[in-house]
Coordinates of N, CA and C in Angstrom, one line a residue:
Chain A
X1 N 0.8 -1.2 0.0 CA 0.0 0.0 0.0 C 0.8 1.3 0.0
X2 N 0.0 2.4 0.0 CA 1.0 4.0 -0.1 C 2.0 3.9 -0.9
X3 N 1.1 4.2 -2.7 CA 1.9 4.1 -3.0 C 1.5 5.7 -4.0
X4 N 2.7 6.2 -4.4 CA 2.5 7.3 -4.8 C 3.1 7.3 -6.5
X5 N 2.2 8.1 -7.4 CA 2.7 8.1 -8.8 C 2.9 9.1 -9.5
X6 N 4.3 9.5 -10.4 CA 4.4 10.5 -10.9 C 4.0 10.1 -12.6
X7 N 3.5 11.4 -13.3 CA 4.0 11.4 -14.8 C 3.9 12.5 -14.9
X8 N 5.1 12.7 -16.1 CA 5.5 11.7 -16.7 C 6.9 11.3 -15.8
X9 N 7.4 10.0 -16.5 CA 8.7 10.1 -15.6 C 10.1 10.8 -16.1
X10 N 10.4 11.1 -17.6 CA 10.6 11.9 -18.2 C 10.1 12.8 -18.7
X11 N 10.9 14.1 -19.0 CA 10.1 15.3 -20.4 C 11.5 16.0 -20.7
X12 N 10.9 16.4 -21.8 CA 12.4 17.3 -22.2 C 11.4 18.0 -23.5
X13 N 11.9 19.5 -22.8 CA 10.8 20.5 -23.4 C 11.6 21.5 -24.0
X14 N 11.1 22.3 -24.9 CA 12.2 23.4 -25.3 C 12.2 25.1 -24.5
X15 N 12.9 25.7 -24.5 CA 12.6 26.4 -23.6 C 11.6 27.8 -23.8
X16 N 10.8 28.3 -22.5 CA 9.7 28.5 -23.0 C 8.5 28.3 -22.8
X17 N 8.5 27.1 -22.9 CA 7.1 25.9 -22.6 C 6.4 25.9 -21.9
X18 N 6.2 25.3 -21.3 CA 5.1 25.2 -19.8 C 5.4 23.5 -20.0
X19 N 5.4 22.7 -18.8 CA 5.2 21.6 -18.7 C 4.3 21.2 -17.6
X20 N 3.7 20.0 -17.6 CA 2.7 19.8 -16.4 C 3.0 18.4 -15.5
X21 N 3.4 18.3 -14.6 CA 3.7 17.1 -13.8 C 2.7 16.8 -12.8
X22 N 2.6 15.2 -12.9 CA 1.1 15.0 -12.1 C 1.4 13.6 -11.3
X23 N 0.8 14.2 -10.1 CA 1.3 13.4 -8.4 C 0.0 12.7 -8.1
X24 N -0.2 11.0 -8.0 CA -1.0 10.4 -7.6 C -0.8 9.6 -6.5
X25 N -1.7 9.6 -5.4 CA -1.8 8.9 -4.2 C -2.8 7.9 -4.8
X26 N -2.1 6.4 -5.2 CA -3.0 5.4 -5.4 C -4.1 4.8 -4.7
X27 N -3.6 4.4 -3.7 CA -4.4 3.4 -2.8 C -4.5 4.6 -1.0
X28 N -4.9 5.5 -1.4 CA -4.7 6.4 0.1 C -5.1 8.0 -0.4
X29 N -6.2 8.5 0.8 CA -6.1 9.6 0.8 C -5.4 10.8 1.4
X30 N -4.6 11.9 0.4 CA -3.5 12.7 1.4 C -3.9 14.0 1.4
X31 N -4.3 14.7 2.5 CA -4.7 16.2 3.0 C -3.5 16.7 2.0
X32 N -2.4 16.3 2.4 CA -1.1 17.0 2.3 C 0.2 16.3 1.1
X33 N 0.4 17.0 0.2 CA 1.4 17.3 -0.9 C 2.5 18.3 -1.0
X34 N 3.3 17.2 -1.1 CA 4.8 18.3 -1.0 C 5.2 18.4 -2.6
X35 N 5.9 18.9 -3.0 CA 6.9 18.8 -4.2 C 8.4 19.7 -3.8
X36 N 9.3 18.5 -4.6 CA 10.6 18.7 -4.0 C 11.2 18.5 -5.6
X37 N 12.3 19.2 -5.1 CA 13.3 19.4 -6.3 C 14.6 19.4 -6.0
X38 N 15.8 18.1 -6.9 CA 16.5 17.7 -6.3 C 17.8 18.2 -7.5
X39 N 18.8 18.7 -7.4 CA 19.6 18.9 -8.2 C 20.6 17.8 -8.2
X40 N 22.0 17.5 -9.0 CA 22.6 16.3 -8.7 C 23.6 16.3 -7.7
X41 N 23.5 15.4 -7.3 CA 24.5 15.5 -5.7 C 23.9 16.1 -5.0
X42 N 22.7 17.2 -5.0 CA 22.1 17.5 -4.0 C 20.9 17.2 -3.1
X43 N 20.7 17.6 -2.2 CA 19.5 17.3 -1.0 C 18.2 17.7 -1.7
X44 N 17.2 16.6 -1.1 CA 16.1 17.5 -1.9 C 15.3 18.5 -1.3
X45 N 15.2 19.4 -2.0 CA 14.8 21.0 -1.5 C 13.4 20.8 -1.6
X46 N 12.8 21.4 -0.4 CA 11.0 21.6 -0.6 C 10.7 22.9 -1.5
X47 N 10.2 22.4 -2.6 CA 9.6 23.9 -3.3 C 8.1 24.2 -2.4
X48 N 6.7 23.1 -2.3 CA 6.0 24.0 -1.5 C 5.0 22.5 -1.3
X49 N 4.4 23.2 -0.6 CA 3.2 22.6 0.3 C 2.1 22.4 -0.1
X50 N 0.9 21.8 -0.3 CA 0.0 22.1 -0.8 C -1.2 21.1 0.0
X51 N -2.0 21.6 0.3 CA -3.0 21.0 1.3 C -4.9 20.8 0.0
X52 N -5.1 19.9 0.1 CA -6.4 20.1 -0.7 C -7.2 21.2 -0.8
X53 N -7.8 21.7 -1.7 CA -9.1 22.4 -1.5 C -8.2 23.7 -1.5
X54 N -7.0 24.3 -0.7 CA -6.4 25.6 -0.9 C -5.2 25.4 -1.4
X55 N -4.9 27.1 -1.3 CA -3.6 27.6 -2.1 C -2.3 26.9 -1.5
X56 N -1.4 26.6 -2.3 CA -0.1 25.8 -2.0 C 0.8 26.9 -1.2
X57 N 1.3 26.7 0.0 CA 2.6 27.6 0.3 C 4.0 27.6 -0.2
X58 N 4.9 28.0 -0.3 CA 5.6 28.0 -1.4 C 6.9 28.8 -0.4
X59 N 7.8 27.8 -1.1 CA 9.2 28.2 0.4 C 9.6 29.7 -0.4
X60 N 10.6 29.9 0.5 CA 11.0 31.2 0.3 C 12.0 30.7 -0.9
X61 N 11.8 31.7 -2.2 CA 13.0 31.7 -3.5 C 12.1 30.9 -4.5
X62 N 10.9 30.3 -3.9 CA 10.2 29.3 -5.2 C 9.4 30.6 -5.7
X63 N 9.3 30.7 -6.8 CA 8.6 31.7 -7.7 C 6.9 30.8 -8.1
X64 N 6.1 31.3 -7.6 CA 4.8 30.6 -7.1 C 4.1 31.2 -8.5
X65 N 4.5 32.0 -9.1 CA 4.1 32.2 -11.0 C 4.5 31.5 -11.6
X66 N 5.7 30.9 -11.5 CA 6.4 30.2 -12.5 C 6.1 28.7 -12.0
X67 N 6.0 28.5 -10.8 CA 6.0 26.7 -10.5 C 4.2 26.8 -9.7
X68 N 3.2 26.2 -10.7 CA 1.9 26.5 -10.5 C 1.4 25.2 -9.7
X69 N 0.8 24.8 -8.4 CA 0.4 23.6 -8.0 C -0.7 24.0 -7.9
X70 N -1.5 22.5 -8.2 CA -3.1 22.4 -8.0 C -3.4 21.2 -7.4
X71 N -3.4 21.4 -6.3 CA -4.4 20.2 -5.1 C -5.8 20.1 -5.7
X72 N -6.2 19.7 -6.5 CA -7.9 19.7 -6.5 C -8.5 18.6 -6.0
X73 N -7.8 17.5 -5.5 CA -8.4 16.2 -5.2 C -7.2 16.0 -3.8
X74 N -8.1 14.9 -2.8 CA -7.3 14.1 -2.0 C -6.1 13.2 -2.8
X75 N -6.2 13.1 -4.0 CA -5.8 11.7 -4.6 C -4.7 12.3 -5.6
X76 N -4.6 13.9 -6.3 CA -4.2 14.3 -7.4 C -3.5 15.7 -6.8
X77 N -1.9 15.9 -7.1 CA -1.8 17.3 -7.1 C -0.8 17.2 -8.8
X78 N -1.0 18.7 -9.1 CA -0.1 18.9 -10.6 C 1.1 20.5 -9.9
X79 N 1.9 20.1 -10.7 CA 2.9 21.1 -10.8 C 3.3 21.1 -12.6
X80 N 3.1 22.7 -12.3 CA 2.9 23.1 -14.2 C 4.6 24.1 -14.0
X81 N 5.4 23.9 -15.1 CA 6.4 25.0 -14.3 C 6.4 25.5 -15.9
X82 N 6.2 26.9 -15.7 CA 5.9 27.9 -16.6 C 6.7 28.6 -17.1
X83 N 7.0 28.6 -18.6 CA 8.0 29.1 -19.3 C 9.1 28.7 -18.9
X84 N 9.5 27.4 -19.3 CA 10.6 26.9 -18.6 C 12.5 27.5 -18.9
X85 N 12.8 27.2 -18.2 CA 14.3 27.9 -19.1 C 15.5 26.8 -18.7
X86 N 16.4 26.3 -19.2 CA 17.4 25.4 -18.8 C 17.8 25.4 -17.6
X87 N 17.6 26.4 -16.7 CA 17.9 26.7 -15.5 C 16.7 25.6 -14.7
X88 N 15.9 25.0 -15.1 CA 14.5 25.0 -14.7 C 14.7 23.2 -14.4
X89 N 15.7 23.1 -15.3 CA 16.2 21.2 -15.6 C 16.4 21.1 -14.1
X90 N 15.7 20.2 -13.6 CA 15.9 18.9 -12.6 C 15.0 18.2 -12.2
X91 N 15.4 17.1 -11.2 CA 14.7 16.2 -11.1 C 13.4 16.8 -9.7
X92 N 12.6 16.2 -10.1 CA 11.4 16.9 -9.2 C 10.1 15.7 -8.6
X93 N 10.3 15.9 -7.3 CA 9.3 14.6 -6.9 C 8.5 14.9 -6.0
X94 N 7.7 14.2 -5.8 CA 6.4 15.1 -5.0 C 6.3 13.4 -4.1
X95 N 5.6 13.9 -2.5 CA 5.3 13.2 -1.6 C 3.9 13.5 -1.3
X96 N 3.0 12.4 -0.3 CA 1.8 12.7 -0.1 C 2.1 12.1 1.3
X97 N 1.4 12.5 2.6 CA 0.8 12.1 3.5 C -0.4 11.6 3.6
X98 N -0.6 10.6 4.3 CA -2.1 10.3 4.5 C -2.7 10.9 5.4
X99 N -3.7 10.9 5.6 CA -4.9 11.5 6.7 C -4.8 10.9 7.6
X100 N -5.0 11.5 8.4 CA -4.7 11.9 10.3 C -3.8 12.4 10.4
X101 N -3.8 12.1 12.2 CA -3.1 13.0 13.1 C -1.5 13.0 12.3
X102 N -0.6 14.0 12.1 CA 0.3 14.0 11.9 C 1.5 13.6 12.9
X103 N 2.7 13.1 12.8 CA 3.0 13.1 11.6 C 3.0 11.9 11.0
X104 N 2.9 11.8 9.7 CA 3.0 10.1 8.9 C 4.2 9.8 8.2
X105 N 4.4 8.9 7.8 CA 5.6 8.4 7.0 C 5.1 9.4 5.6
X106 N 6.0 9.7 5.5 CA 5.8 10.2 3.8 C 5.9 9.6 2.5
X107 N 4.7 9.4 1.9 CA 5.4 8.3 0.6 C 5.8 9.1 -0.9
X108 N 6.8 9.1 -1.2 CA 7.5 9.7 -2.4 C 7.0 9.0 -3.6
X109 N 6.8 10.0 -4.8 CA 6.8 9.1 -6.2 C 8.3 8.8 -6.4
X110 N 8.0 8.4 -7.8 CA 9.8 7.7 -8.4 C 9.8 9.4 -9.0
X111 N 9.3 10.1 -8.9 CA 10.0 11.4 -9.7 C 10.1 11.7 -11.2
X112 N 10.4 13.0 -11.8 CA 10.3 13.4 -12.8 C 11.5 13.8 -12.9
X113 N 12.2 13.4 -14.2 CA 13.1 14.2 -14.9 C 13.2 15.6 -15.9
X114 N 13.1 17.1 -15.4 CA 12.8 17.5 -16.7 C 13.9 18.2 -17.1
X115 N 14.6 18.4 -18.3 CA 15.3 18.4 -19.4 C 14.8 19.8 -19.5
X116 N 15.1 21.1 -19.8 CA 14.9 22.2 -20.9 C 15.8 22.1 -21.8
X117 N 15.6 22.3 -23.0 CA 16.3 22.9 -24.1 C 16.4 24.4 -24.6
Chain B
X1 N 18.2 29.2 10.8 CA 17.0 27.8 10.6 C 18.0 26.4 10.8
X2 N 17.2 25.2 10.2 CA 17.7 24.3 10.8 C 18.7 23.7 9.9
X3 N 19.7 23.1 10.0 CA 20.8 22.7 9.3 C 21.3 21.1 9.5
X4 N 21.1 20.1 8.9 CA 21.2 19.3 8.9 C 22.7 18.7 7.8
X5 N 23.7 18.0 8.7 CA 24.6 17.2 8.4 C 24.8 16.0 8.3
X6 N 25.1 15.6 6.9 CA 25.5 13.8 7.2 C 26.9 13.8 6.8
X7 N 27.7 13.8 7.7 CA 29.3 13.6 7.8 C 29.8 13.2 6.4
X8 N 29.3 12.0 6.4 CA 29.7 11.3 5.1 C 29.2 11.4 3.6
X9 N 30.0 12.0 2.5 CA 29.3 12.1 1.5 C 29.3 10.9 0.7
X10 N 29.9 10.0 0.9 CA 30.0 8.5 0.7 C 31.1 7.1 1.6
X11 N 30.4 6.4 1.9 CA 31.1 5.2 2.1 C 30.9 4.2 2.1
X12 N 32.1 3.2 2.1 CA 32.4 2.0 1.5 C 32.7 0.8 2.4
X13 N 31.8 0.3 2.3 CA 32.4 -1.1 3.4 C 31.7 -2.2 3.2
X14 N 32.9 -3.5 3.6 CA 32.7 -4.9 2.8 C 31.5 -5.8 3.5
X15 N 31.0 -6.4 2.3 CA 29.9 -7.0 2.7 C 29.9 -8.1 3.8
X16 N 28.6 -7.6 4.5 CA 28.6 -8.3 6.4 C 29.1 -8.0 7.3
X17 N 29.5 -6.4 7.2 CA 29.9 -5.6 8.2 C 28.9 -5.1 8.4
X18 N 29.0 -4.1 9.8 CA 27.6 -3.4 9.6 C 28.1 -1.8 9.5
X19 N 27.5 -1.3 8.2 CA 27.7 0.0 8.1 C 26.7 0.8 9.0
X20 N 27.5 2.0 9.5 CA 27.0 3.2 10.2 C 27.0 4.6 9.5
X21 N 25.7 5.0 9.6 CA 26.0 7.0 9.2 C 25.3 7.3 10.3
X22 N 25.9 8.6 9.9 CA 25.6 10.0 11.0 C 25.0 10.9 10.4
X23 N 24.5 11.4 11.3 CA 22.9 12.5 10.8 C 23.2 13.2 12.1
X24 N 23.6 14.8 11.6 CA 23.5 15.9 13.3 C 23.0 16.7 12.5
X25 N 22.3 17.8 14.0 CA 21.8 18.9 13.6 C 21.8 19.5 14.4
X26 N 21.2 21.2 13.8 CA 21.6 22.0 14.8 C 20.5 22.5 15.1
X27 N 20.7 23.1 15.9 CA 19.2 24.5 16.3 C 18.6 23.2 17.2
X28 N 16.8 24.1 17.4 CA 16.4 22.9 17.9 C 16.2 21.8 17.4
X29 N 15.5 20.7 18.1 CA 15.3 19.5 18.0 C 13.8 19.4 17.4
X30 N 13.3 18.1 16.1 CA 12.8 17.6 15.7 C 11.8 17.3 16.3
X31 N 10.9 16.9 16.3 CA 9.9 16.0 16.9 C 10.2 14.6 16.7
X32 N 10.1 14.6 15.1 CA 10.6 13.0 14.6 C 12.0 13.3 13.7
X33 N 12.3 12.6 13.3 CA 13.7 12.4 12.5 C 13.3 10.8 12.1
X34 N 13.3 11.0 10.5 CA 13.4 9.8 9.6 C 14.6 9.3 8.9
X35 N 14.8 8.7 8.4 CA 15.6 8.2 7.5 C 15.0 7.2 6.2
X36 N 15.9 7.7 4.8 CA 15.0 7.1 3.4 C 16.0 6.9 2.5
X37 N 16.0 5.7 2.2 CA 16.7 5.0 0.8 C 16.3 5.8 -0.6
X38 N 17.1 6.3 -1.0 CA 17.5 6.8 -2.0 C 18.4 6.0 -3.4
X39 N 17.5 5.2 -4.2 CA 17.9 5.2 -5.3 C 18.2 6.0 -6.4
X40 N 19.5 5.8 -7.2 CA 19.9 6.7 -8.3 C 18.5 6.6 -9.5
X41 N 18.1 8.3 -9.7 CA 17.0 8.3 -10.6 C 15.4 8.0 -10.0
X42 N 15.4 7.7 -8.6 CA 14.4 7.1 -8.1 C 13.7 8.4 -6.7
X43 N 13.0 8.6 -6.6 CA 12.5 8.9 -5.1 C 12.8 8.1 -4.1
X44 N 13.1 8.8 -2.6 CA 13.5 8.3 -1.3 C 11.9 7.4 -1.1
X45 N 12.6 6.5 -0.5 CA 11.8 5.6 0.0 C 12.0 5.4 1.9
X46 N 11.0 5.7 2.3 CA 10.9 5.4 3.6 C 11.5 4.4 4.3
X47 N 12.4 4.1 5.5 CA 12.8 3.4 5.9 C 12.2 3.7 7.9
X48 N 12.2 4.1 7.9 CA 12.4 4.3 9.6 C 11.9 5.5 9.9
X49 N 11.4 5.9 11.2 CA 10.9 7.1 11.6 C 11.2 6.8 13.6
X50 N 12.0 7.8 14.1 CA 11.9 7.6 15.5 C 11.5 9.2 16.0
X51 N 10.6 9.1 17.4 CA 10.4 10.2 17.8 C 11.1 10.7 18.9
X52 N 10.9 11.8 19.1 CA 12.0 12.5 19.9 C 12.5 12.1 21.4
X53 N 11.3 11.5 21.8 CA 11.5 10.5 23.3 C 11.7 9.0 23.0
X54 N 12.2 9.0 21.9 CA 12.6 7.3 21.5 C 13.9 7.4 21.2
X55 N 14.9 6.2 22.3 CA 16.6 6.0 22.1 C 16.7 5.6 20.6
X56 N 16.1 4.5 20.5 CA 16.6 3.4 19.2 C 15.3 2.9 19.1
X57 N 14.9 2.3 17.8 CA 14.2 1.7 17.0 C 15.3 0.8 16.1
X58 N 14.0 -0.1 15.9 CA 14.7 -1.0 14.7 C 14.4 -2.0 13.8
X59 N 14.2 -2.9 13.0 CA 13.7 -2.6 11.9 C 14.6 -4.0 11.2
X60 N 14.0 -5.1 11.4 CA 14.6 -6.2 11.3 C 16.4 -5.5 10.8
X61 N 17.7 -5.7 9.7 CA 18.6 -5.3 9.7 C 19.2 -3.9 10.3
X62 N 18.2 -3.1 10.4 CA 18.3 -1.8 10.6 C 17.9 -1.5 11.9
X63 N 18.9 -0.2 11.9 CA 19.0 0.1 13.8 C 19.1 1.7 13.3
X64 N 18.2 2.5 14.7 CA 18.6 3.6 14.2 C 18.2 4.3 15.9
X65 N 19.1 5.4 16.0 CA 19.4 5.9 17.4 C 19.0 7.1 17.3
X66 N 18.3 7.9 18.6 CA 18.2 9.2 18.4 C 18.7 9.8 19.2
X67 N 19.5 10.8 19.6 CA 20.2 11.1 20.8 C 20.0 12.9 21.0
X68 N 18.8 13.5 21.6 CA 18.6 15.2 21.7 C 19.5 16.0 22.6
X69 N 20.3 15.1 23.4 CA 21.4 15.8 23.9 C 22.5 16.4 22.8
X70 N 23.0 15.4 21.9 CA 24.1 15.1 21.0 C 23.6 16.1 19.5
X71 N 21.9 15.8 19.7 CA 21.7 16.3 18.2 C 21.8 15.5 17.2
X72 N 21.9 14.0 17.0 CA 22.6 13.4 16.7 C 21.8 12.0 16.7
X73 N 21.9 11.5 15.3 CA 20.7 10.2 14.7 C 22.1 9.1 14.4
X74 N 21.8 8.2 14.7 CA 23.2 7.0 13.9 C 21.6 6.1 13.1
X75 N 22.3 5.4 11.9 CA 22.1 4.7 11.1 C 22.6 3.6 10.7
X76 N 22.1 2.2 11.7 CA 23.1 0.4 11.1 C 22.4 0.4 10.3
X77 N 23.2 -0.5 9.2 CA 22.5 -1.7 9.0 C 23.6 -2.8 9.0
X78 N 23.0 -3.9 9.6 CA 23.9 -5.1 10.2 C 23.8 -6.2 8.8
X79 N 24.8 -6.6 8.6 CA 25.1 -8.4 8.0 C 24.7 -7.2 6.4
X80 N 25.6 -5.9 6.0 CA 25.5 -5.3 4.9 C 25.7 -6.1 3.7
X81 N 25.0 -6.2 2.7 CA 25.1 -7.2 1.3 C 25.1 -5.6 0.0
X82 N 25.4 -6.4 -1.2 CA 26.0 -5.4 -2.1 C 24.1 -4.7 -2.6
X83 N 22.9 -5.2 -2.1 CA 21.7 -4.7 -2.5 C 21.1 -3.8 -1.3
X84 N 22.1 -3.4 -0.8 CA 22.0 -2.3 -0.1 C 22.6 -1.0 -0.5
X85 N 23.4 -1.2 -0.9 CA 24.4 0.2 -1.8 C 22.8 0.8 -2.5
X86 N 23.3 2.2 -1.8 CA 22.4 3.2 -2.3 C 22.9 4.4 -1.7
X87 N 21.8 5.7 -1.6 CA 22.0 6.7 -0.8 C 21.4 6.9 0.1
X88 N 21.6 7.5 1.5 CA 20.7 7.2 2.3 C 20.2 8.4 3.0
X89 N 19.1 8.8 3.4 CA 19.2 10.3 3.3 C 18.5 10.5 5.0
X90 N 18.7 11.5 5.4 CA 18.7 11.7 6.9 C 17.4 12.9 7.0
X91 N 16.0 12.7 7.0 CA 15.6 14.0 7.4 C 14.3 14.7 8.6
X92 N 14.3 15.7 9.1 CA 13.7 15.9 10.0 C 12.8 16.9 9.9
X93 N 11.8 15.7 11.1 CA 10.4 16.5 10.8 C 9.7 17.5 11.4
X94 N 9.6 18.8 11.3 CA 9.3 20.0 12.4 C 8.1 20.6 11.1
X95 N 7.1 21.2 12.3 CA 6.0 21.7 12.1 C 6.2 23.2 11.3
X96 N 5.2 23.1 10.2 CA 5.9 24.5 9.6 C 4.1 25.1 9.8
X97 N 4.5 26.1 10.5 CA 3.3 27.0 11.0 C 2.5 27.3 10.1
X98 N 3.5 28.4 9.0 CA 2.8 28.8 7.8 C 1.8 27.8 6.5
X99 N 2.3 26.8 6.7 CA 1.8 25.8 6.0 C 0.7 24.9 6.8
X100 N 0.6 24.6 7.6 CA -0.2 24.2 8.9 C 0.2 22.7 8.9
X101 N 1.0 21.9 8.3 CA 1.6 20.7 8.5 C 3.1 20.7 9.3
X102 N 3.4 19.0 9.3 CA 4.7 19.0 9.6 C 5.6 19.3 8.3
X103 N 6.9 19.4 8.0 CA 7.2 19.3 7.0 C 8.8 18.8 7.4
X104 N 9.6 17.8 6.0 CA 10.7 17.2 6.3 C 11.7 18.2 5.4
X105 N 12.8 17.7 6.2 CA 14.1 18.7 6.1 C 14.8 17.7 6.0
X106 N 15.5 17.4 4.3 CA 16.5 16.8 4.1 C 17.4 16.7 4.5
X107 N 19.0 16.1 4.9 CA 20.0 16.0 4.6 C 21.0 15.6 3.3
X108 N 22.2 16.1 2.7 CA 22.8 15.7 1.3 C 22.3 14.1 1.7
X109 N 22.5 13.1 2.5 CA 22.4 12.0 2.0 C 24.0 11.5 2.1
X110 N 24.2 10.2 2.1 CA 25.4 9.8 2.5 C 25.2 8.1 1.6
X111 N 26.0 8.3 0.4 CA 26.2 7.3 -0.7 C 27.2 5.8 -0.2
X112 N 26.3 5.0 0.1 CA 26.8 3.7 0.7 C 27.0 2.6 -0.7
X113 N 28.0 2.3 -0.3 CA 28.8 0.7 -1.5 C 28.9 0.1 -0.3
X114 N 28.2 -1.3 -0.8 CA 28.5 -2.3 0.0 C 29.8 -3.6 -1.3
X115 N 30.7 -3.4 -0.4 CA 31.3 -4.4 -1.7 C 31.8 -5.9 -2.0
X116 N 31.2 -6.4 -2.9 CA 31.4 -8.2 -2.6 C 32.9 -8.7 -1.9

């Protein structure tokens, strides 16, 4: 069980674009959606938060125009990252908590690779 | 804010020893502190979660210590085989107000070779 799904698992977009990545809690419902962004050799950084039904918080330095989340379901959040620019390339994975009391294990997708050109 | 260290940016040790990492931090203390397997290309995978009034947990091969005097998490895993080599990542979990959740606070992670 808790299992969490990303697509795509690649993209490679030209720069510009807009691309859309989409985070699925299969078998479990999660109040709570993170999305993280991991550069190579590095830690993975929280870009933002996002709780169902409201607006995502968004750490300090994440540009909340350019990296768009939409919680609209217990089961579904998307991160659209807007006008992308090669600077924009990395890997990016999103986590879901289940419901209740916090805190829970966090289940991670396998992640997204995205590529600008 | 809070800063999290894993000593080791990689290590190496022969299979059926039991490898150890370190996980410190500063500032205050966690509530929980996790630790997650990290495959190349892959998302962290959950391994272990201890809370802040808990010494050690453990986890049939795996052993994991929490120490709030020291600041300070250790990470076994005993009778190490080569399908353990991975990255292992150290992170902790504190309540983020503005967000109204907990939220986890990575460590780089600490790249284990187990070697035949």
């Amino acid at each position: 069980g808790a299992v969490v799904s990303q697509h795509p698992s690649w993209v490679i977009c030209k720069s510009g674009t807009s691309v859309k990545i989409e985070c699925r809690s299969l078998d479990f419902q999660a109040t709570t959606m993170f999305w993280y962004r991991q550069f190579p050799k590095q830690s993975l950084m929280l870009m933002a938060t996002s709780n169902e039904g409201s607006k995502a918080t968004y750490e300090q330095g994440v540009e909340k125009d350019k990296f768009l989340i939409n919680h609209a379901s217990l089961t579904l959040s998307t991160l659209t990252v807007t006008s992308a620019h090669p600077e924009d390339s990395s890997f990016y994975i999103c986590s879901a908590k289940q419901l209740g009391p916090a805190p829970y294990e966090q289940y991670f997708g396998p992640g997204t690779r995205l590529t600008v050109t | 804010s809070q800063k999290i260290e894993q000593n080791s940016e990689a290590l190496n040790i022969q299979e059926g020893k039991t490898a150890t990492l370190t996980c410190n931090y500063t500032n205050y203390s966690p509530a929980y502190l996790q630790w997650y397997r990290q495959d190349p290309g892959r998302g962290p995978v959950f391994l272990l979660l201890i809370r802040e009034n808990e010494k050690e947990k453990r986890k049939e091969r795996l052993k994991v210590t929490f120490d709030t005097t020291l600041k300070q998490s250790l990470f076994h895993i005993t009778a190490s085989q080569p399908a353990d080599s991975a990255t292992y990542l150290c992170a902790l979990d504190m309540i983020n107000s503005g967000a109204g959740s907990y939220q986890l606070t990575f460590g780089k992670g600490t790249k284990l070779s187990v070697i035949p």
